[in-house]
Coordinates of C-alpha atoms in Angstrom, one line a residue:
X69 CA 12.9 20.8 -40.4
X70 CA 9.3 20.0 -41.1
X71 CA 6.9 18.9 -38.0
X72 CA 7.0 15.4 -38.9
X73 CA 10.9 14.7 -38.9
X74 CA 10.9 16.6 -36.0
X75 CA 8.5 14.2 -34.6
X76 CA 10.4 11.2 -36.2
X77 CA 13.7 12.7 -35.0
X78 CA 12.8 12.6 -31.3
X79 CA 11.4 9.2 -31.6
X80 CA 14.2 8.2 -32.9
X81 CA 16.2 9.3 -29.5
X82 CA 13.4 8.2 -27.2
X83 CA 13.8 5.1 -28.5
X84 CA 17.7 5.0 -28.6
X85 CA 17.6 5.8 -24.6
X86 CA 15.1 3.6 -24.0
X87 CA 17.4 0.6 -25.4
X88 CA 20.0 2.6 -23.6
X89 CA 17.9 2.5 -20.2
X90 CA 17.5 -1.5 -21.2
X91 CA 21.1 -2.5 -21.3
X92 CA 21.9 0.0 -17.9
X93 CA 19.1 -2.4 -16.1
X94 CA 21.1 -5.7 -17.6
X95 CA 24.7 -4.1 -16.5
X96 CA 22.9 -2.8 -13.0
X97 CA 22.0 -6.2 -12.1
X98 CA 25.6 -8.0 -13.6
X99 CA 26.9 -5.6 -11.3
X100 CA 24.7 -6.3 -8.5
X101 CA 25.5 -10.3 -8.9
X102 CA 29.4 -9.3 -9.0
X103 CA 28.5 -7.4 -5.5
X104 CA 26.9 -10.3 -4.2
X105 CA 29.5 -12.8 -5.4
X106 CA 32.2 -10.3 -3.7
X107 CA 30.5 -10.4 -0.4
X108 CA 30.2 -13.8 -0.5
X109 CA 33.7 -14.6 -0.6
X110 CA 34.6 -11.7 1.9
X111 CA 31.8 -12.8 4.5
X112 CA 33.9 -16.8 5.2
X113 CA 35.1 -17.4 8.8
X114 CA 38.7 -17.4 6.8
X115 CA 42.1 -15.5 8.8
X116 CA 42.4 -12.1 6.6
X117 CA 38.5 -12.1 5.8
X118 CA 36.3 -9.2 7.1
X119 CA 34.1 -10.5 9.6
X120 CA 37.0 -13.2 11.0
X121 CA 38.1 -11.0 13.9
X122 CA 34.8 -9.6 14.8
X123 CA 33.8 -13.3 15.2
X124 CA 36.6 -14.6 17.2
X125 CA 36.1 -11.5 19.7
X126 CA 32.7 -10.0 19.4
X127 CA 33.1 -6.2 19.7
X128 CA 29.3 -5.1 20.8
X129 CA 28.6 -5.2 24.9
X130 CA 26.4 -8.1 25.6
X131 CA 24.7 -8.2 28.4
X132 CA 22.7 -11.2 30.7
X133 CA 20.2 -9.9 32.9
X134 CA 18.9 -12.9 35.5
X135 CA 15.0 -12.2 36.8
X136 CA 13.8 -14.9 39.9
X137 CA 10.7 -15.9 41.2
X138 CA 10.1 -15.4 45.0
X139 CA 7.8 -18.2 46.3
X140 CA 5.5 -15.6 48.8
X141 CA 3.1 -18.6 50.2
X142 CA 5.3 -21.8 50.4
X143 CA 3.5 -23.3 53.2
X144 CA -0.2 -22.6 51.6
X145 CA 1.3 -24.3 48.5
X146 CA 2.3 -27.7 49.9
X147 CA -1.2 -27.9 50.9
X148 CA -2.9 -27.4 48.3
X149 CA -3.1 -24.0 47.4
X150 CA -2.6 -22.1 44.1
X151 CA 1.2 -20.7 44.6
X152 CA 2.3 -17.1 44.4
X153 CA 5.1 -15.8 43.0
X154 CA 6.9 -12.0 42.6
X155 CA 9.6 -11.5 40.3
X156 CA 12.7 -9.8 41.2
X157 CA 15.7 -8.7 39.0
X158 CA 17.5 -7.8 36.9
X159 CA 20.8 -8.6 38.5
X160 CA 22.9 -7.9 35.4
X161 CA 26.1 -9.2 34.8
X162 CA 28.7 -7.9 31.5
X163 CA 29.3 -11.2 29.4
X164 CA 32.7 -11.5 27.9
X165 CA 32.7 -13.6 25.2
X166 CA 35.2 -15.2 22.5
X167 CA 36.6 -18.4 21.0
X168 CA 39.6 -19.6 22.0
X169 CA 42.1 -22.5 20.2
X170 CA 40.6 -21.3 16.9
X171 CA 41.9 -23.4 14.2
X172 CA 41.6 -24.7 10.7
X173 CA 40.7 -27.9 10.3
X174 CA 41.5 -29.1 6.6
X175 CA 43.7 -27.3 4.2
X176 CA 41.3 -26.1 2.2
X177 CA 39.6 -23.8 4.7
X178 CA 36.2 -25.3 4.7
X179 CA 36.1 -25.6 8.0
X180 CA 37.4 -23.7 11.2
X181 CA 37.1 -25.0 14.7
X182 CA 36.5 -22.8 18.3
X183 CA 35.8 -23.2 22.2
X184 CA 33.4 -20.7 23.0
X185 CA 34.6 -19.2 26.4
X186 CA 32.1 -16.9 28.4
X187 CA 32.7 -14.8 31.7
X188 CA 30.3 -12.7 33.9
X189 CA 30.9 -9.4 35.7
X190 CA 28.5 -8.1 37.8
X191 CA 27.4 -4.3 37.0
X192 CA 25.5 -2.7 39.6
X193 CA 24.2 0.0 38.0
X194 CA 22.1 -2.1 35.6
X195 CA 20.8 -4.1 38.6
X196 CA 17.8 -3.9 41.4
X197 CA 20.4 -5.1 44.4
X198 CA 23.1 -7.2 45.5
X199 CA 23.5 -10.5 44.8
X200 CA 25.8 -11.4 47.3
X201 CA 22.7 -10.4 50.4
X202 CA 19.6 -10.7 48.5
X203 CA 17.6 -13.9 49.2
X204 CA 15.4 -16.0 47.0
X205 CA 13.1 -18.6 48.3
X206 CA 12.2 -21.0 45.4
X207 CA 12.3 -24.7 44.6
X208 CA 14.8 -26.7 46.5
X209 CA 16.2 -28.0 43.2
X210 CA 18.9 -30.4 44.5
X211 CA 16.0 -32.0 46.5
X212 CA 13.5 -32.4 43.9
X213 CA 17.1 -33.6 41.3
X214 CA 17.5 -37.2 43.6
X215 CA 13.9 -37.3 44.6
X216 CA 13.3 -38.6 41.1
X217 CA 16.3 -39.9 40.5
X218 CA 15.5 -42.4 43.1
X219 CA 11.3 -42.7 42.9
X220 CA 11.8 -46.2 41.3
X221 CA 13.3 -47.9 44.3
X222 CA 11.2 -48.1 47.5
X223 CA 14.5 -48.6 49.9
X224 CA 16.5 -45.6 47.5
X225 CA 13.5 -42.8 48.4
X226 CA 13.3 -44.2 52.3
X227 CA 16.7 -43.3 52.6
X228 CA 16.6 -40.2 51.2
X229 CA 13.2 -39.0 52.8
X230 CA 15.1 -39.8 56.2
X231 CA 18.2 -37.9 55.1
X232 CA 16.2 -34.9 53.7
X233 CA 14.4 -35.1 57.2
X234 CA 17.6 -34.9 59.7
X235 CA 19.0 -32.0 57.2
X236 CA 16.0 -30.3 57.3
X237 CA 16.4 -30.3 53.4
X238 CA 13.1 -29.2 52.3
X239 CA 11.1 -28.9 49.0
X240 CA 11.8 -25.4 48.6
X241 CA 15.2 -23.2 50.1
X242 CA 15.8 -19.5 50.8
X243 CA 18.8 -18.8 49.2
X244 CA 21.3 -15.8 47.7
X245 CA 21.2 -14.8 44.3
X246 CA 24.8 -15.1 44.3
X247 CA 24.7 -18.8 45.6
X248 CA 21.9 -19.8 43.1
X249 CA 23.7 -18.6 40.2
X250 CA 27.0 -19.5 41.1
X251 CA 26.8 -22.2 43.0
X252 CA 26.5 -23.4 46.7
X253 CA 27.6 -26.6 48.8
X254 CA 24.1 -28.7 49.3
X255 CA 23.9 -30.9 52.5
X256 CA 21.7 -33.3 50.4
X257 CA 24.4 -33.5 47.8
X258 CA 27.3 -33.6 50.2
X259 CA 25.4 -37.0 51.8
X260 CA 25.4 -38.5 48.9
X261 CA 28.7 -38.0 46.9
X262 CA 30.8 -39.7 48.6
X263 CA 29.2 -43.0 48.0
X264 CA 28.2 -42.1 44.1
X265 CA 31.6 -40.8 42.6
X266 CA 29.2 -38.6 40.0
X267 CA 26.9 -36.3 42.2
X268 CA 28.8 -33.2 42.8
X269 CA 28.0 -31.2 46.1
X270 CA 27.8 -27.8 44.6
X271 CA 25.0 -27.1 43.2
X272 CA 23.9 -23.8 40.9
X273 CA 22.1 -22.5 38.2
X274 CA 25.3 -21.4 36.3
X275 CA 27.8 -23.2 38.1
X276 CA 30.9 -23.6 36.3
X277 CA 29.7 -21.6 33.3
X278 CA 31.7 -18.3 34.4
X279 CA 35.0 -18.7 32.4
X280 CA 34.2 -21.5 30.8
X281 CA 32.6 -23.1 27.6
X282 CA 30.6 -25.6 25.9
X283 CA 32.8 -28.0 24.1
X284 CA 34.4 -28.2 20.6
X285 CA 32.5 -26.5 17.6
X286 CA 33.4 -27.4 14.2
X287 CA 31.9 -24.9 12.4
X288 CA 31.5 -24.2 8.4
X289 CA 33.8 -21.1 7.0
X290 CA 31.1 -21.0 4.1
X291 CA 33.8 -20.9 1.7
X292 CA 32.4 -23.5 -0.6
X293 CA 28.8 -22.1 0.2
X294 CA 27.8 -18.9 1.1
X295 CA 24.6 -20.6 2.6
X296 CA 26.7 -22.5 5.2
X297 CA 28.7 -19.6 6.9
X298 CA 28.6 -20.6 10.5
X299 CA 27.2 -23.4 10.5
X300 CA 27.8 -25.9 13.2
X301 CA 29.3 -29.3 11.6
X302 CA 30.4 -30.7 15.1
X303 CA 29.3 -30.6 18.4
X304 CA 31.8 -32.8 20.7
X305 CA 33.2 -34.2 18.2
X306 CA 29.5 -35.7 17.1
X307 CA 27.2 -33.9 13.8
X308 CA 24.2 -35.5 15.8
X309 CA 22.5 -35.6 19.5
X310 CA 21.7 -38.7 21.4
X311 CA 19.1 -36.8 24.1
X312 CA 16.0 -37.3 22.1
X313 CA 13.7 -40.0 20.4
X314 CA 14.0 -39.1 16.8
X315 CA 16.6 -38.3 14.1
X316 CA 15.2 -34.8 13.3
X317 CA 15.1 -34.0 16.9
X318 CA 18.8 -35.0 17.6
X319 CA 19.7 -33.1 14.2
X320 CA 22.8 -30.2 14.9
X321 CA 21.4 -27.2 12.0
X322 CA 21.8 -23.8 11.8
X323 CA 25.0 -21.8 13.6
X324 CA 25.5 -21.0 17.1
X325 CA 23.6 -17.8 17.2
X326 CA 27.0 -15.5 16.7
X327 CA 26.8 -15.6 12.7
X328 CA 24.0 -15.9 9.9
X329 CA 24.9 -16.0 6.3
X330 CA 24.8 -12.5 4.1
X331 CA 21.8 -12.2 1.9
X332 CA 19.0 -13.6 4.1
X333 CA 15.7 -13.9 2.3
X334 CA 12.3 -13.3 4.3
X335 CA 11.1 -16.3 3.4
X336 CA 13.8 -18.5 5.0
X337 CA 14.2 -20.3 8.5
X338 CA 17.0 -19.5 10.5
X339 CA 18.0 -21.8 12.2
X340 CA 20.2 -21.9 15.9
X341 CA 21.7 -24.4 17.8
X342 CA 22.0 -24.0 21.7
X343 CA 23.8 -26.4 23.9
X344 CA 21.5 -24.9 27.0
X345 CA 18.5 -26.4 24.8
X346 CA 20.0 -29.7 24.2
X347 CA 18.2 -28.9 21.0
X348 CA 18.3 -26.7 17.4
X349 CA 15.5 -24.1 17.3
X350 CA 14.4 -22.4 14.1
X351 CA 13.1 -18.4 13.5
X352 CA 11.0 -17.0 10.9
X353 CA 10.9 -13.6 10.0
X354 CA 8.5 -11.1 12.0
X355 CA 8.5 -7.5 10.0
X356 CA 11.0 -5.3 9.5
X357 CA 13.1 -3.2 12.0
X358 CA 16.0 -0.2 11.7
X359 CA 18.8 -0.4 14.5
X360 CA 21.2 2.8 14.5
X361 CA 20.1 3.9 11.0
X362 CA 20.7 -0.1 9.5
X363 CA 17.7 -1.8 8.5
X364 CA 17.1 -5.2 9.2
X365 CA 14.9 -8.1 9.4
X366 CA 13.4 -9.0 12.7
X367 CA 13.5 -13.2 12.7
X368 CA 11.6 -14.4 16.0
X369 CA 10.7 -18.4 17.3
X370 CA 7.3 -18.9 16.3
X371 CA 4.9 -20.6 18.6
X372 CA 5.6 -24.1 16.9
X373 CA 8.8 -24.0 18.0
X374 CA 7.7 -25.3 21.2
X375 CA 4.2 -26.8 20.5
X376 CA 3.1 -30.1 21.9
X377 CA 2.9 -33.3 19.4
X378 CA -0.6 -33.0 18.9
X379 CA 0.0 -29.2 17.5
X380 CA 3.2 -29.9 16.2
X381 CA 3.7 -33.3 15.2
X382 CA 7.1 -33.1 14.6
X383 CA 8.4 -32.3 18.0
X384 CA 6.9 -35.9 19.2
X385 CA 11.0 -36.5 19.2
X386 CA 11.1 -34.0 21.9
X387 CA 8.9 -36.1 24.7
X388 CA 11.4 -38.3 26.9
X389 CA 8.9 -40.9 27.0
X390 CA 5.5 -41.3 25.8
X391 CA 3.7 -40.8 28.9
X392 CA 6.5 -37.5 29.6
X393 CA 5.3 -35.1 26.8
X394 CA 4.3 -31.9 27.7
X395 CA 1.9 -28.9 26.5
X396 CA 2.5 -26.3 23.9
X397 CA 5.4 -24.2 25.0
X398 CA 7.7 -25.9 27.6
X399 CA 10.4 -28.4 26.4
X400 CA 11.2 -30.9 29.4
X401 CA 15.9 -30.9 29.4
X402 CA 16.1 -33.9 31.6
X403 CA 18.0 -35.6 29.2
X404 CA 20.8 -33.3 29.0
X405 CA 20.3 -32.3 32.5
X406 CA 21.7 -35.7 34.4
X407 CA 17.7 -36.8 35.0
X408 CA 16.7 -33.8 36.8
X409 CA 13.1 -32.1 36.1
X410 CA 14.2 -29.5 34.5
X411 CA 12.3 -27.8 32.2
X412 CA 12.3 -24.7 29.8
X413 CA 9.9 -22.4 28.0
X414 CA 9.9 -18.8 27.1
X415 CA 9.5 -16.3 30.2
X416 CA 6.3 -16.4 32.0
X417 CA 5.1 -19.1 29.8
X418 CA 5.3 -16.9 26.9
X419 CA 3.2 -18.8 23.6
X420 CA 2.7 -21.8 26.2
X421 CA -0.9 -23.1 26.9
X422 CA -2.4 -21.0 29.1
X423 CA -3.5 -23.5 31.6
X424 CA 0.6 -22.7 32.7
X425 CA -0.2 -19.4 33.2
X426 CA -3.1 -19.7 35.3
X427 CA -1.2 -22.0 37.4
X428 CA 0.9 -19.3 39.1
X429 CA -0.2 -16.4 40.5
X430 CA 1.9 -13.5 39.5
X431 CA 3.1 -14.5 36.1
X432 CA 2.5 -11.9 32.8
X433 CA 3.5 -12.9 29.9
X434 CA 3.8 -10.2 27.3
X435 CA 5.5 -9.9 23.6
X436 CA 7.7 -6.9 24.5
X437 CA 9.3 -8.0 27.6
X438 CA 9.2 -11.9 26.6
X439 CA 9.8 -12.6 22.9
X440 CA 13.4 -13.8 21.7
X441 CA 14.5 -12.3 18.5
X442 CA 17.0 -11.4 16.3
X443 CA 17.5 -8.0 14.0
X444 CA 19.5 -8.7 11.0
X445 CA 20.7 -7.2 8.6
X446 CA 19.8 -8.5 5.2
X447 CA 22.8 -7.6 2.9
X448 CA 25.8 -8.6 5.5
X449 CA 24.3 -11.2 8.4
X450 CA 25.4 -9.2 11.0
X451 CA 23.8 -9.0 14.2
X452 CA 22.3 -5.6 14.9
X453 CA 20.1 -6.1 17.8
X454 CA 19.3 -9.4 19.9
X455 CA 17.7 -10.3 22.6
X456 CA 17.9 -14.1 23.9
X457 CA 15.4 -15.1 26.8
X458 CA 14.4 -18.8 28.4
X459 CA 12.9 -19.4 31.5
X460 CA 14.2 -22.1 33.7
X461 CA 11.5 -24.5 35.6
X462 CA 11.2 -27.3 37.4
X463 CA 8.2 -29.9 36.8
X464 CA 6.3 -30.3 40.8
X465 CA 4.4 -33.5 41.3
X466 CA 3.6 -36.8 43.9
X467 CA 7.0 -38.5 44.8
X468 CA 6.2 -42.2 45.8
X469 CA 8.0 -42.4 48.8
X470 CA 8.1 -38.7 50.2
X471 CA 5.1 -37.6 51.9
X472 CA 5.1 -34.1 51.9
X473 CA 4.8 -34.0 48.1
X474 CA 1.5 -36.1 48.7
X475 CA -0.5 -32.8 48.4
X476 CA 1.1 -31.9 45.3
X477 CA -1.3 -31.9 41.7
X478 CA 1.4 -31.1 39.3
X479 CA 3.0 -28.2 38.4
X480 CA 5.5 -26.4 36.4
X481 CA 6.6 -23.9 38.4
X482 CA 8.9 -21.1 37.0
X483 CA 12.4 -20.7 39.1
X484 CA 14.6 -18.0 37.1
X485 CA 14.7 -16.4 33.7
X486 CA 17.4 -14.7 31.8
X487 CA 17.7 -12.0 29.3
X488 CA 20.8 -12.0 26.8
X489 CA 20.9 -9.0 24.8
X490 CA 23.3 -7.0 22.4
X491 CA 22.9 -4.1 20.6
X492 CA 25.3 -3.6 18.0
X493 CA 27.9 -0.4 18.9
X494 CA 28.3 2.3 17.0
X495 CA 32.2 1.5 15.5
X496 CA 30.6 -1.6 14.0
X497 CA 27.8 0.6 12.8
X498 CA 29.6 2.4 11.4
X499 CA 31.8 0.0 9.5
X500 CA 28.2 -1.6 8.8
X501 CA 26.9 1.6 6.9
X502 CA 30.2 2.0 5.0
X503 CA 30.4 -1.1 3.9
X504 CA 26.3 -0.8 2.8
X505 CA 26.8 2.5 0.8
X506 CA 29.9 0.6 -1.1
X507 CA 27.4 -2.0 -2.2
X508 CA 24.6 0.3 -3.0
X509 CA 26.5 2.9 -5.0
X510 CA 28.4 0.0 -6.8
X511 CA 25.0 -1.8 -7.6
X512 CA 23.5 1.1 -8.9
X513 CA 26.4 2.8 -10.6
X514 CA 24.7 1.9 -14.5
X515 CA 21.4 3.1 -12.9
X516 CA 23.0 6.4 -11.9
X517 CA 24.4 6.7 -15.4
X518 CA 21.3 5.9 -17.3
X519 CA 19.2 8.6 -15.3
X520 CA 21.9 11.5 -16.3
X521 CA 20.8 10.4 -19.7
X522 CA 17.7 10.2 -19.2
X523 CA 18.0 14.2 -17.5
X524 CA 19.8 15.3 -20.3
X525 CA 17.3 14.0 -22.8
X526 CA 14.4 15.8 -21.2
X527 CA 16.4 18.7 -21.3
X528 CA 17.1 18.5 -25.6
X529 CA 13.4 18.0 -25.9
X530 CA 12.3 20.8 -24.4
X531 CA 14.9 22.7 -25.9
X532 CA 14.1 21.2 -29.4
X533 CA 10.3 22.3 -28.4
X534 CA 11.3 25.6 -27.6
X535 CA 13.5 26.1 -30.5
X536 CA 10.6 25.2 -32.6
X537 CA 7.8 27.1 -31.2
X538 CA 10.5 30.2 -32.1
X539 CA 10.4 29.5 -35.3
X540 CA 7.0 29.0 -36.0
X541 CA 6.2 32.2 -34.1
X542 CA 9.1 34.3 -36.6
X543 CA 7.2 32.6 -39.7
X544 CA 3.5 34.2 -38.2
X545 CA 4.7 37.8 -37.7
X546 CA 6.0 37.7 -41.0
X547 CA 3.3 36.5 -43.7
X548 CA 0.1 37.0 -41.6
X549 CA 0.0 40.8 -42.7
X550 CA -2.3 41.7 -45.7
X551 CA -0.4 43.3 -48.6
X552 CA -2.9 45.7 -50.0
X553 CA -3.3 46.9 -46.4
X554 CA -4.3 51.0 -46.4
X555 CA -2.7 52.2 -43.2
X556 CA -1.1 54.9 -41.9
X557 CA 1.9 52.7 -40.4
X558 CA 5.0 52.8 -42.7
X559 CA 4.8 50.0 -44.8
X560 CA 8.5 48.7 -44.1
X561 CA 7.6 46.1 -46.7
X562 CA 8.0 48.1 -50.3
X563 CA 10.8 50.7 -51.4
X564 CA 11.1 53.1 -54.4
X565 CA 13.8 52.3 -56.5
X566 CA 14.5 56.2 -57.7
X567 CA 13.6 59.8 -56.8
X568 CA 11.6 60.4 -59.6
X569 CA 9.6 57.5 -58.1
X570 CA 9.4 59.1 -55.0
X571 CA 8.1 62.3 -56.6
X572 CA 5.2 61.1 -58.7
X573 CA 2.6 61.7 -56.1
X574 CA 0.6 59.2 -58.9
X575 CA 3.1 56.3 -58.3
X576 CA 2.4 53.5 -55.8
X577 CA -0.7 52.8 -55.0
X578 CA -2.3 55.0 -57.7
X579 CA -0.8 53.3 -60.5
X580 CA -3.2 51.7 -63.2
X581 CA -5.7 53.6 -61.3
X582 CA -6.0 57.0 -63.6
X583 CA -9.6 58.7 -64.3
X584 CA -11.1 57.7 -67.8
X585 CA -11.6 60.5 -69.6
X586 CA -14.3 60.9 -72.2
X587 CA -13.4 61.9 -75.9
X588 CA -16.1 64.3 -76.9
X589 CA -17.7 63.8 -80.7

């Protein structure tokens, strides 16, 4: 084989596994887009599905850590002075959590519907006391509740201020942790039910939420769309919320925060919608994380989430009234909240104005102790790490008709935040990563394939190479060598044909080579 076919020869198979390497991309990616298509139709909130259990009982520990903030100068604040708070926490509880009277709603399994039932143990391990003896002092928020619920009727607040008087219910209480959370009979209340059939006496900040749930979700299986797993259709029975001022503001999108579609995209919004917001809330992806050897994309609520109107125009829904909207990073829940001044924000004013901040001695807000996020998983949806945290606060200012808030300047001041957080276990991680190395190995099966050719091609061309330089280096030892050469060395290249040859000492290389000789005259 000359140099040139050899040349053309292994062109000829470069180019053949090139087209080969070509058609392995196309198949790799039809395969890919079969995976995709496959997980699609497994990830559906459908009985018999893989994720359908997992979501009706949630098998990873979550766990809700509650953090207070002790009023130290009570008395220096009510006349004027900048208040001081210490926090103090965690009191963690174990949250139980799954849906209960789950249900199909149509035939065609489009849509499943769930009560989402929570209860609370307490762990003392995980917490800095006991709830049951620790006190709190803080804002009286019972107090503060019918104070504004009545500031628009001169006779209403004179009444009250003279009830509030003979109780000796204050603007601020010294209470248990276990009472606060749980709930605890208020004399204030307790005056006033029986004459207004919808005031309740027991008061607390998670009163009736231990065992209980939310209402009726009507959520999307995302078999008709993979882009709609989860997501909430109903809330109560309504797809839209009658708390706020606009129609995007009272819009129900996104899922409840237990399930996100499989094959998230960085550039998305996810979005969540939270009963305890009265609102949905959207995330945007941070960077990317790892969780238990499963990577995952970190999606957190970026500081427009919360931002006032004039940084945000389209949260101008979110004011109760015109005069009633607040700074970037509180959101006021009064609405939703039976008229009380409630109002929420990130802990310690976390990617609020800083004016609330500087407000309240003792507050520190900080990313790693403050943000909420979520850690999923790209290819499945699934929840790997999460951490849920709101601060609870109520809005301080002048009460016409109640003189002791008459050296008030107003204030948002913080009462209680809490910490939700889960961390995947390590069955589901496990199930996670099996289910990931499926996808990977059938995605890149033609890929595989095409690189063994690809190794076994290198390895003919360098033994064609080889095979070749052998062959040119037989040809060199064998016609470099002068004939005529004089040498000692036998001369392996030249035989007599018979012994008389061999005898005649003139033969060989003497031959044609005999003396002249002169004929004399």
């Amino acid at each position: 084989m000359t140099r040139r076919s050899c040349a053309v020869y292994v062109a000829g198979i470069v180019c053949a596994h090139l087209l080969v390497v070509g058609i392995g991309l196309f198949v790799s990616q039809v395969f890919r887009t079969l995976m995709h298509n496959r997980l699609k139709k497994e990830i559906v909130l459908v009985e018999g599905s893989r994720v359908f259990d997992s979501w009706k009982s949630p098998p990873p520990p979550v766990y809700m850590e509650f953090f207070f903030f002790n009023v130290t100068n009570v008395k220096e604040f009510l006349e004027g002075t900048k208040p001081e708070v210490e926090q103090v926490g965690p009191y963690t509880y174990r949250e139980y959590r799954y849906k209960d009277n789950v249900s199909m709603v149509d035939g065609g399994n489009k849509m499943v519907s769930a009560y989402n039932v929570k209860s609370f143990v307490f762990l003392r391990d995980k917490s800095v006391g006991d709830p049951a003896v620790d006190s709190i002092t803080t804002v009286n928020i019972p107090a503060w509740a019918v104070m504004n619920k009545v500031k628009g009727s001169f006779f209403k607040a004179s009444m009250v201020s003279i009830w509030m008087n003979s109780l000796k219910s204050g603007l601020f209480t010294t209470r248990t942790v276990d009472e606060l959370l749980w709930g605890y009979e208020d004399p204030l209340l307790a005056r006033i039910a029986p004459s207004n059939p919808e005031v309740e006496k027991v008061f607390g900040l998670m009163y009736k939420k231990n065992g209980s749930n939310d209402g009726e979700f009507i959520y999307h299986t995302g078999i008709e769309n993979y882009l709609d797993y989860g997501r909430v259709d109903t809330w109560k029975g309504s797809s839209r919320l009658n708390f706020w001022t606009s129609n995007q503001s009272n819009s129900i999108n996104g899922s409840d925060g237990s399930a996100f579609h499989p094959l998230l995209d960085k550039n998305e919004r996810i979005y969540i919608f939270t009963p305890d917001l009265c609102r949905s809330i959207y995330m945007e992806f941070e960077k990317d994380v790892e969780v238990k050897g499963i990577p995952a994309y970190r999606f957190t609520p970026p500081r427009s989430v919360l931002a006032s109107k004039e940084e945000n125009p389209a949260n101008e829904g979110f004011c109760v009234s015109p005069g009633e909207c607040l700074g970037t990073g509180l959101l006021k829940v009064s609405p939703c909240r039976k008229g009380a001044p409630v109002v929420a924000s990130f802990p310690h004013f976390y990617l609020a104005d800083d004016k609330y901040v500087a407000a309240i001695g003792g507050l520190s807000p900080q990313r790693t102790h403050h943000q909420t996020f979520l850690d999923l998983n790209p290819t499945t949806g699934v929840i790997v790490r999460a951490n849920k945290r709101a601060q609870i606060n109520i809005l301080l200012s002048r009460v016409p008709g109640f003189p002791t808030t008459r050296g008030l300047n107003e204030t948002v001041f913080p009462v209680m935040f809490l910490n939700e957080s889960v961390v995947i276990d390590d069955a589901s991680a496990a199930r996670v990563h099996k289910l990931l190395r499926i996808v990977t190995l059938v995605s890149n099966f033609p890929l595989i394939i095409v690189g063994l050719g690809g190794i076994m091609l290198a390895v003919f061309i360098i033994l064609l190479i080889r095979a070749r330089k052998q062959k040119n280096e037989v040809k060199r030892i064998v016609f470099t060598k002068p004939l005529y050469a004089a040498s000692n060395d036998e001369d392996t290249s030249y035989s007599p044909v018979n012994d008389k040859e061999k005898d005649d000492e003139k033969n060989g290389t003497y031959i044609g080579m005999t003396p002249r000789v002169d004929q004399q005259d």
